[in-house]
């Protein structure tokens, strides 16, 4: 075993001396996804390098190891096996000292990386080199590779140079972005095919992108020597002819087929801060963008294109889905404006024109030329590439928090998202928040539960719970908004709080952007009542409404968090005729905070200088311990399921309520919070007793009895009523099915089934099942009716016995 360990460390030292060794996921814990296997375990940039024993232990678990490229080394990665083999032959034939690693998809070549020109190459993906081959690179201390071990099938050290490594040869320098403009070459050329046209195209592109004629000729001659097996009717002299022909056309700036100035030519014309401006564009005074061209008489004509010159400074690749975004910047008097836009924005006229709202100088007259400028700019500039996410919280196998996520850029495309992102600020510490904020509410169970729900939002996905709502309702001036602010201060400042005065779409977008963090909405009075019940259902489903587009279906947004709501009327009341709503809402009714004016003022002052830190502290505790803690959650859930006593709605709420109680136990045990967990448990009983909407079948029955009690003329006693709702005969109340259908609507079948199961109606056996109806003869006719359990009727305080005239006189 010691020999195996030593062989890895010594081999790493030989190939990449003084490098850092990190853990990669590999095929641990049953993973079979190759791309995921290459991902690091945790934050690798700040971790310590693995020692010999750790390497061995991780490999024994089917893990992989990664090695960061050290100073003095540079790596070129060709993700094409055939082209990699050709390049390997070229390097060996030209006696270029290098190390080579065979990968499942191609080859990796390690060179010395001390020369300034090598270092300036930087790290990039899918750029075309001077040979016309697409390649990736790993620059010193900026990237890592999967190092070959016994667990990396198809990956091994192919050759190792015995002498000192050479610097990267110039023909492997990057030229243009292959993701935007693929290489024209189709190596190897083992037939006549398109050799002539392809070599001309490569010559022209190299010269267009600023490669000297001498270097272009050398690169193409090497490609001819090693990559063209079939040389019949294609002598070496042809290569020089192609380069000379391309050089002439590029110098003239004319297209071969039309003899007109080619719009796509991109000669370097101006450079500023490593930003290369493509010809025929030029930056003028005050950062204006001009176009310079010669007229037919050879006179130089300069035309203004835009009052502001835009630069593309960053390229972002979305972690969740295949999407590219760019950061564009331009000067605006004494400041620099930066906007992140989808790649389509700089390529589609309509979308680019929308940047005029942001102050950019684009209009119907210049939009076409600016699109051309952007396309050429991308071709000749190396844009820094970054990974990006367009929302927060759980993203694949990591957790995104604005204050602690360093390796991934967090996007915020519109103003609403920017406001939320800016809300994740930190002031004070976790300890000061506990002492100055939580200390002032800890004796108020409803306020504590509401705040605990804010913490719990980030763990619901790990607990495999759907999104749900915690609703704080009551009359005005009872501390609801203050409690909501306290819940928001767990993660940041007041910018995290929105009002219910919003559209369903905007609420969906905010829920999706926050993703795992709580959605905080204040004051249901400001919402359209028709929206509220739809939002409850839509939110708890965790997915936005499917919508069509001209090309098919729009992308659906998802989320997995908790909605914290306040209002004077419970959300259950807005959706009282929707039985499923009650199973999605934990209702907290009346006075979350005692009316202590001085304490409330001090609480507000404390929240102004203490926010955000405690959420980060909790998140770190959870991420470090969640594997051990999750098993404890199921004990809390069982406890509340038992307390539900078979009530279907309370059974559903039990899982949600348990998550909040479970969160409180973590804060108490792991972070020394002073929380009265018994008081939190007691609130569950209050919810069951105080709010009948948590028992929707019973609520429906009570509403029906109330309706009948207020409209006795619709009950058939002795005379048939005009509107027939029920029959009362010999002390028994019978409901008419047609009335129930009108009253309950889509909830009818489910409600009647639940009534029968719980004995609220009196059933009878019919064949092998029970039904809730029976035939009843009354006043000479037979009716199908549903008998109600009269013990329940009396328990609810109703009496439908009619008082006769004689009884009244007596």
PDB file of C-alpha atoms in Angstrom, residues 125-320:
ATOM      1  CA  UNK A 125     -11.961  26.839 -23.446  1.00  0.00           C
ATOM      2  CA  UNK A 126     -12.478  25.823 -27.066  1.00  0.00           C
ATOM      3  CA  UNK A 127     -10.192  28.330 -28.778  1.00  0.00           C
ATOM      4  CA  UNK A 128      -8.657  27.487 -32.165  1.00  0.00           C
ATOM      5  CA  UNK A 129      -4.841  27.470 -32.304  1.00  0.00           C
ATOM      6  CA  UNK A 130      -2.643  28.376 -35.279  1.00  0.00           C
ATOM      7  CA  UNK A 131      -2.787  24.788 -36.566  1.00  0.00           C
ATOM      8  CA  UNK A 132      -6.569  25.003 -36.779  1.00  0.00           C
ATOM      9  CA  UNK A 133      -7.150  22.642 -33.820  1.00  0.00           C
ATOM     10  CA  UNK A 134      -9.597  23.494 -31.025  1.00  0.00           C
ATOM     11  CA  UNK A 135      -8.070  23.273 -27.554  1.00  0.00           C
ATOM     12  CA  UNK A 136      -8.571  24.157 -23.876  1.00  0.00           C
ATOM     13  CA  UNK A 137      -5.829  25.271 -21.497  1.00  0.00           C
ATOM     14  CA  UNK A 138      -5.127  25.208 -17.766  1.00  0.00           C
ATOM     15  CA  UNK A 139      -3.025  28.119 -16.566  1.00  0.00           C
ATOM     16  CA  UNK A 140      -0.806  28.093 -13.486  1.00  0.00           C
ATOM     17  CA  UNK A 141      -2.808  28.238 -10.233  1.00  0.00           C
ATOM     18  CA  UNK A 142      -6.065  28.811 -12.145  1.00  0.00           C
ATOM     19  CA  UNK A 143      -7.137  25.333 -13.108  1.00  0.00           C
ATOM     20  CA  UNK A 144      -6.784  21.675 -12.220  1.00  0.00           C
ATOM     21  CA  UNK A 145      -6.809  18.383 -14.091  1.00  0.00           C
ATOM     22  CA  UNK A 146      -8.049  14.920 -13.226  1.00  0.00           C
ATOM     23  CA  UNK A 147      -4.855  13.046 -12.436  1.00  0.00           C
ATOM     24  CA  UNK A 148      -4.642   9.454 -13.706  1.00  0.00           C
ATOM     25  CA  UNK A 149      -5.115   6.819 -10.998  1.00  0.00           C
ATOM     26  CA  UNK A 150      -6.355   3.239 -10.877  1.00  0.00           C
ATOM     27  CA  UNK A 151      -9.946   4.539 -10.623  1.00  0.00           C
ATOM     28  CA  UNK A 152      -9.838   6.720 -13.782  1.00  0.00           C
ATOM     29  CA  UNK A 153     -10.560   4.332 -16.615  1.00  0.00           C
ATOM     30  CA  UNK A 154      -9.145   5.488 -19.951  1.00  0.00           C
ATOM     31  CA  UNK A 155      -6.899   8.116 -18.329  1.00  0.00           C
ATOM     32  CA  UNK A 156      -3.161   7.439 -17.933  1.00  0.00           C
ATOM     33  CA  UNK A 157       0.273   9.029 -18.306  1.00  0.00           C
ATOM     34  CA  UNK A 158       1.223   8.316 -21.925  1.00  0.00           C
ATOM     35  CA  UNK A 159       4.744   9.752 -22.161  1.00  0.00           C
ATOM     36  CA  UNK A 160       7.080  11.652 -19.889  1.00  0.00           C
ATOM     37  CA  UNK A 161       9.918  13.828 -21.113  1.00  0.00           C
ATOM     38  CA  UNK A 162      13.293  12.873 -19.693  1.00  0.00           C
ATOM     39  CA  UNK A 163      14.716  16.317 -20.416  1.00  0.00           C
ATOM     40  CA  UNK A 164      13.658  19.830 -19.436  1.00  0.00           C
ATOM     41  CA  UNK A 165      10.267  20.809 -20.792  1.00  0.00           C
ATOM     42  CA  UNK A 166       9.941  23.333 -23.621  1.00  0.00           C
ATOM     43  CA  UNK A 167       7.721  26.392 -23.568  1.00  0.00           C
ATOM     44  CA  UNK A 168       4.446  26.192 -25.477  1.00  0.00           C
ATOM     45  CA  UNK A 169       5.356  26.478 -29.195  1.00  0.00           C
ATOM     46  CA  UNK A 170       3.833  29.481 -30.963  1.00  0.00           C
ATOM     47  CA  UNK A 171       1.678  27.331 -33.255  1.00  0.00           C
ATOM     48  CA  UNK A 172      -0.310  26.287 -30.163  1.00  0.00           C
ATOM     49  CA  UNK A 173      -1.133  29.893 -29.291  1.00  0.00           C
ATOM     50  CA  UNK A 174      -4.841  30.703 -29.311  1.00  0.00           C
ATOM     51  CA  UNK A 175      -6.244  32.669 -32.251  1.00  0.00           C
ATOM     52  CA  UNK A 176     -10.044  32.848 -32.089  1.00  0.00           C
ATOM     53  CA  UNK A 177     -13.008  31.559 -30.105  1.00  0.00           C
ATOM     54  CA  UNK A 178     -13.975  28.215 -31.624  1.00  0.00           C
ATOM     55  CA  UNK A 179     -17.368  28.219 -29.894  1.00  0.00           C
ATOM     56  CA  UNK A 180     -18.315  31.259 -31.967  1.00  0.00           C
ATOM     57  CA  UNK A 181     -16.504  30.344 -35.209  1.00  0.00           C
ATOM     58  CA  UNK A 182     -15.442  26.701 -35.600  1.00  0.00           C
ATOM     59  CA  UNK A 183     -12.197  25.747 -37.287  1.00  0.00           C
ATOM     60  CA  UNK A 184     -12.417  25.243 -41.078  1.00  0.00           C
ATOM     61  CA  UNK A 185     -10.039  22.259 -40.914  1.00  0.00           C
ATOM     62  CA  UNK A 186     -11.027  18.566 -41.175  1.00  0.00           C
ATOM     63  CA  UNK A 187      -7.908  16.652 -40.151  1.00  0.00           C
ATOM     64  CA  UNK A 188      -6.499  14.275 -41.284  1.00  0.00           C
ATOM     65  CA  UNK A 189      -6.772  14.874 -45.022  1.00  0.00           C
ATOM     66  CA  UNK A 190      -6.421  11.341 -46.399  1.00  0.00           C
ATOM     67  CA  UNK A 191      -8.056  12.295 -49.712  1.00  0.00           C
ATOM     68  CA  UNK A 192      -8.142  15.295 -52.016  1.00  0.00           C
ATOM     69  CA  UNK A 193     -11.433  16.591 -50.571  1.00  0.00           C
ATOM     70  CA  UNK A 194     -11.458  20.216 -49.431  1.00  0.00           C
ATOM     71  CA  UNK A 195      -7.731  20.671 -48.759  1.00  0.00           C
ATOM     72  CA  UNK A 196      -7.265  23.734 -50.968  1.00  0.00           C
ATOM     73  CA  UNK A 197     -10.257  25.678 -49.670  1.00  0.00           C
ATOM     74  CA  UNK A 198      -9.698  24.763 -46.015  1.00  0.00           C
ATOM     75  CA  UNK A 199      -6.030  25.786 -45.985  1.00  0.00           C
ATOM     76  CA  UNK A 200      -6.917  29.066 -47.683  1.00  0.00           C
ATOM     77  CA  UNK A 201      -9.654  29.732 -45.113  1.00  0.00           C
ATOM     78  CA  UNK A 202      -7.280  28.970 -42.232  1.00  0.00           C
ATOM     79  CA  UNK A 203      -4.613  31.247 -43.758  1.00  0.00           C
ATOM     80  CA  UNK A 204      -7.057  34.100 -44.113  1.00  0.00           C
ATOM     81  CA  UNK A 205      -8.391  33.715 -40.577  1.00  0.00           C
ATOM     82  CA  UNK A 206      -4.915  33.607 -39.033  1.00  0.00           C
ATOM     83  CA  UNK A 207      -3.859  36.737 -40.884  1.00  0.00           C
ATOM     84  CA  UNK A 208      -7.150  38.449 -40.165  1.00  0.00           C
ATOM     85  CA  UNK A 209      -6.693  37.834 -36.441  1.00  0.00           C
ATOM     86  CA  UNK A 210      -3.244  39.409 -36.358  1.00  0.00           C
ATOM     87  CA  UNK A 211      -0.929  36.392 -36.821  1.00  0.00           C
ATOM     88  CA  UNK A 212       2.124  37.419 -38.830  1.00  0.00           C
ATOM     89  CA  UNK A 213       2.552  36.002 -42.339  1.00  0.00           C
ATOM     90  CA  UNK A 214       5.776  34.255 -41.260  1.00  0.00           C
ATOM     91  CA  UNK A 215       4.129  32.494 -38.266  1.00  0.00           C
ATOM     92  CA  UNK A 216       1.021  31.635 -40.275  1.00  0.00           C
ATOM     93  CA  UNK A 217       3.155  30.059 -43.003  1.00  0.00           C
ATOM     94  CA  UNK A 218       5.187  28.006 -40.508  1.00  0.00           C
ATOM     95  CA  UNK A 219       2.015  26.774 -38.743  1.00  0.00           C
ATOM     96  CA  UNK A 220       0.350  25.713 -41.998  1.00  0.00           C
ATOM     97  CA  UNK A 221       3.490  23.995 -43.252  1.00  0.00           C
ATOM     98  CA  UNK A 222       3.599  21.936 -40.049  1.00  0.00           C
ATOM     99  CA  UNK A 223      -0.081  21.074 -40.469  1.00  0.00           C
ATOM    100  CA  UNK A 224       0.658  20.029 -44.048  1.00  0.00           C
ATOM    101  CA  UNK A 225       3.604  17.880 -42.966  1.00  0.00           C
ATOM    102  CA  UNK A 226       1.860  15.956 -40.169  1.00  0.00           C
ATOM    103  CA  UNK A 227      -1.885  16.253 -40.796  1.00  0.00           C
ATOM    104  CA  UNK A 228      -2.143  15.665 -44.574  1.00  0.00           C
ATOM    105  CA  UNK A 229      -1.365  12.011 -45.405  1.00  0.00           C
ATOM    106  CA  UNK A 230      -2.683  12.362 -48.975  1.00  0.00           C
ATOM    107  CA  UNK A 231      -0.395  14.875 -50.723  1.00  0.00           C
ATOM    108  CA  UNK A 232      -1.055  13.918 -54.333  1.00  0.00           C
ATOM    109  CA  UNK A 233      -1.681  17.024 -56.455  1.00  0.00           C
ATOM    110  CA  UNK A 234      -1.083  19.089 -53.308  1.00  0.00           C
ATOM    111  CA  UNK A 235       2.647  19.937 -53.045  1.00  0.00           C
ATOM    112  CA  UNK A 236       4.173  21.903 -50.168  1.00  0.00           C
ATOM    113  CA  UNK A 237       4.504  24.947 -52.429  1.00  0.00           C
ATOM    114  CA  UNK A 238       0.674  25.110 -52.452  1.00  0.00           C
ATOM    115  CA  UNK A 239       0.713  26.142 -48.800  1.00  0.00           C
ATOM    116  CA  UNK A 240       2.842  29.210 -49.529  1.00  0.00           C
ATOM    117  CA  UNK A 241       0.539  30.091 -52.417  1.00  0.00           C
ATOM    118  CA  UNK A 242      -2.483  29.933 -50.100  1.00  0.00           C
ATOM    119  CA  UNK A 243      -0.827  32.159 -47.516  1.00  0.00           C
ATOM    120  CA  UNK A 244       0.282  34.704 -50.136  1.00  0.00           C
ATOM    121  CA  UNK A 245      -3.197  34.773 -51.694  1.00  0.00           C
ATOM    122  CA  UNK A 246      -4.876  35.194 -48.307  1.00  0.00           C
ATOM    123  CA  UNK A 247      -2.387  37.878 -47.268  1.00  0.00           C
ATOM    124  CA  UNK A 248      -3.123  39.866 -50.432  1.00  0.00           C
ATOM    125  CA  UNK A 249      -6.882  39.736 -49.907  1.00  0.00           C
ATOM    126  CA  UNK A 250      -6.662  40.549 -46.212  1.00  0.00           C
ATOM    127  CA  UNK A 251      -4.353  43.470 -46.890  1.00  0.00           C
ATOM    128  CA  UNK A 252      -6.734  44.797 -49.508  1.00  0.00           C
ATOM    129  CA  UNK A 253      -9.659  44.240 -47.162  1.00  0.00           C
ATOM    130  CA  UNK A 254     -11.722  42.791 -49.989  1.00  0.00           C
ATOM    131  CA  UNK A 255     -13.805  39.670 -50.243  1.00  0.00           C
ATOM    132  CA  UNK A 256     -12.769  37.289 -53.013  1.00  0.00           C
ATOM    133  CA  UNK A 257     -16.274  36.647 -54.349  1.00  0.00           C
ATOM    134  CA  UNK A 258     -17.721  40.164 -54.305  1.00  0.00           C
ATOM    135  CA  UNK A 259     -14.568  42.300 -54.525  1.00  0.00           C
ATOM    136  CA  UNK A 260     -16.108  44.475 -51.786  1.00  0.00           C
ATOM    137  CA  UNK A 261     -14.807  45.292 -48.344  1.00  0.00           C
ATOM    138  CA  UNK A 262     -15.589  42.292 -46.161  1.00  0.00           C
ATOM    139  CA  UNK A 263     -17.623  43.124 -43.083  1.00  0.00           C
ATOM    140  CA  UNK A 264     -16.154  40.214 -41.146  1.00  0.00           C
ATOM    141  CA  UNK A 265     -12.493  41.143 -41.459  1.00  0.00           C
ATOM    142  CA  UNK A 266     -11.017  41.880 -38.037  1.00  0.00           C
ATOM    143  CA  UNK A 267      -7.626  43.518 -38.292  1.00  0.00           C
ATOM    144  CA  UNK A 268      -6.394  44.889 -35.005  1.00  0.00           C
ATOM    145  CA  UNK A 269      -6.703  48.646 -35.192  1.00  0.00           C
ATOM    146  CA  UNK A 270      -6.601  49.878 -31.586  1.00  0.00           C
ATOM    147  CA  UNK A 271      -5.781  48.375 -28.204  1.00  0.00           C
ATOM    148  CA  UNK A 272      -6.725  49.652 -24.759  1.00  0.00           C
ATOM    149  CA  UNK A 273      -6.352  47.835 -21.437  1.00  0.00           C
ATOM    150  CA  UNK A 274      -5.930  44.506 -23.289  1.00  0.00           C
ATOM    151  CA  UNK A 275      -9.131  45.230 -25.219  1.00  0.00           C
ATOM    152  CA  UNK A 276      -8.556  44.866 -28.949  1.00  0.00           C
ATOM    153  CA  UNK A 277     -10.773  46.944 -31.228  1.00  0.00           C
ATOM    154  CA  UNK A 278     -11.428  45.212 -34.560  1.00  0.00           C
ATOM    155  CA  UNK A 279     -10.909  46.978 -37.854  1.00  0.00           C
ATOM    156  CA  UNK A 280     -12.610  48.985 -39.367  1.00  0.00           C
ATOM    157  CA  UNK A 281     -13.770  50.274 -35.965  1.00  0.00           C
ATOM    158  CA  UNK A 282     -11.787  52.751 -33.905  1.00  0.00           C
ATOM    159  CA  UNK A 283     -12.221  54.438 -30.518  1.00  0.00           C
ATOM    160  CA  UNK A 284     -12.282  58.207 -30.724  1.00  0.00           C
ATOM    161  CA  UNK A 285     -12.310  61.023 -28.207  1.00  0.00           C
ATOM    162  CA  UNK A 286     -14.620  60.656 -25.197  1.00  0.00           C
ATOM    163  CA  UNK A 287     -14.821  56.865 -25.811  1.00  0.00           C
ATOM    164  CA  UNK A 288     -16.899  57.246 -28.969  1.00  0.00           C
ATOM    165  CA  UNK A 289     -16.940  54.444 -31.540  1.00  0.00           C
ATOM    166  CA  UNK A 290     -16.071  55.251 -35.167  1.00  0.00           C
ATOM    167  CA  UNK A 291     -15.861  53.288 -38.385  1.00  0.00           C
ATOM    168  CA  UNK A 292     -12.965  54.020 -40.795  1.00  0.00           C
ATOM    169  CA  UNK A 293     -13.173  53.008 -44.454  1.00  0.00           C
ATOM    170  CA  UNK A 294     -11.653  54.024 -47.757  1.00  0.00           C
ATOM    171  CA  UNK A 295     -13.896  55.218 -50.545  1.00  0.00           C
ATOM    172  CA  UNK A 296     -13.367  54.164 -54.179  1.00  0.00           C
ATOM    173  CA  UNK A 297     -10.825  56.962 -54.612  1.00  0.00           C
ATOM    174  CA  UNK A 298      -8.726  55.812 -51.670  1.00  0.00           C
ATOM    175  CA  UNK A 299      -9.794  58.599 -49.339  1.00  0.00           C
ATOM    176  CA  UNK A 300     -10.209  57.659 -45.666  1.00  0.00           C
ATOM    177  CA  UNK A 301     -13.757  58.264 -44.432  1.00  0.00           C
ATOM    178  CA  UNK A 302     -14.614  58.246 -40.730  1.00  0.00           C
ATOM    179  CA  UNK A 303     -18.215  57.775 -39.582  1.00  0.00           C
ATOM    180  CA  UNK A 304     -19.599  57.891 -36.079  1.00  0.00           C
ATOM    181  CA  UNK A 305     -21.146  54.556 -35.075  1.00  0.00           C
ATOM    182  CA  UNK A 306     -22.016  55.134 -31.409  1.00  0.00           C
ATOM    183  CA  UNK A 307     -21.517  57.831 -28.784  1.00  0.00           C
ATOM    184  CA  UNK A 308     -20.199  55.136 -26.448  1.00  0.00           C
ATOM    185  CA  UNK A 309     -17.812  52.264 -27.111  1.00  0.00           C
ATOM    186  CA  UNK A 310     -18.970  48.996 -25.538  1.00  0.00           C
ATOM    187  CA  UNK A 311     -16.556  46.304 -24.344  1.00  0.00           C
ATOM    188  CA  UNK A 312     -17.316  42.666 -23.548  1.00  0.00           C
ATOM    189  CA  UNK A 313     -15.416  42.047 -20.330  1.00  0.00           C
ATOM    190  CA  UNK A 314     -16.657  38.660 -19.052  1.00  0.00           C
ATOM    191  CA  UNK A 315     -18.259  35.516 -20.417  1.00  0.00           C
ATOM    192  CA  UNK A 316     -20.487  33.507 -18.105  1.00  0.00           C
ATOM    193  CA  UNK A 317     -21.554  29.872 -18.481  1.00  0.00           C
ATOM    194  CA  UNK A 318     -24.723  28.970 -16.619  1.00  0.00           C
ATOM    195  CA  UNK A 319     -24.172  26.067 -14.197  1.00  0.00           C
ATOM    196  CA  UNK A 320     -27.774  24.827 -14.389  1.00  0.00           C
TER     197      UNK A 320
END
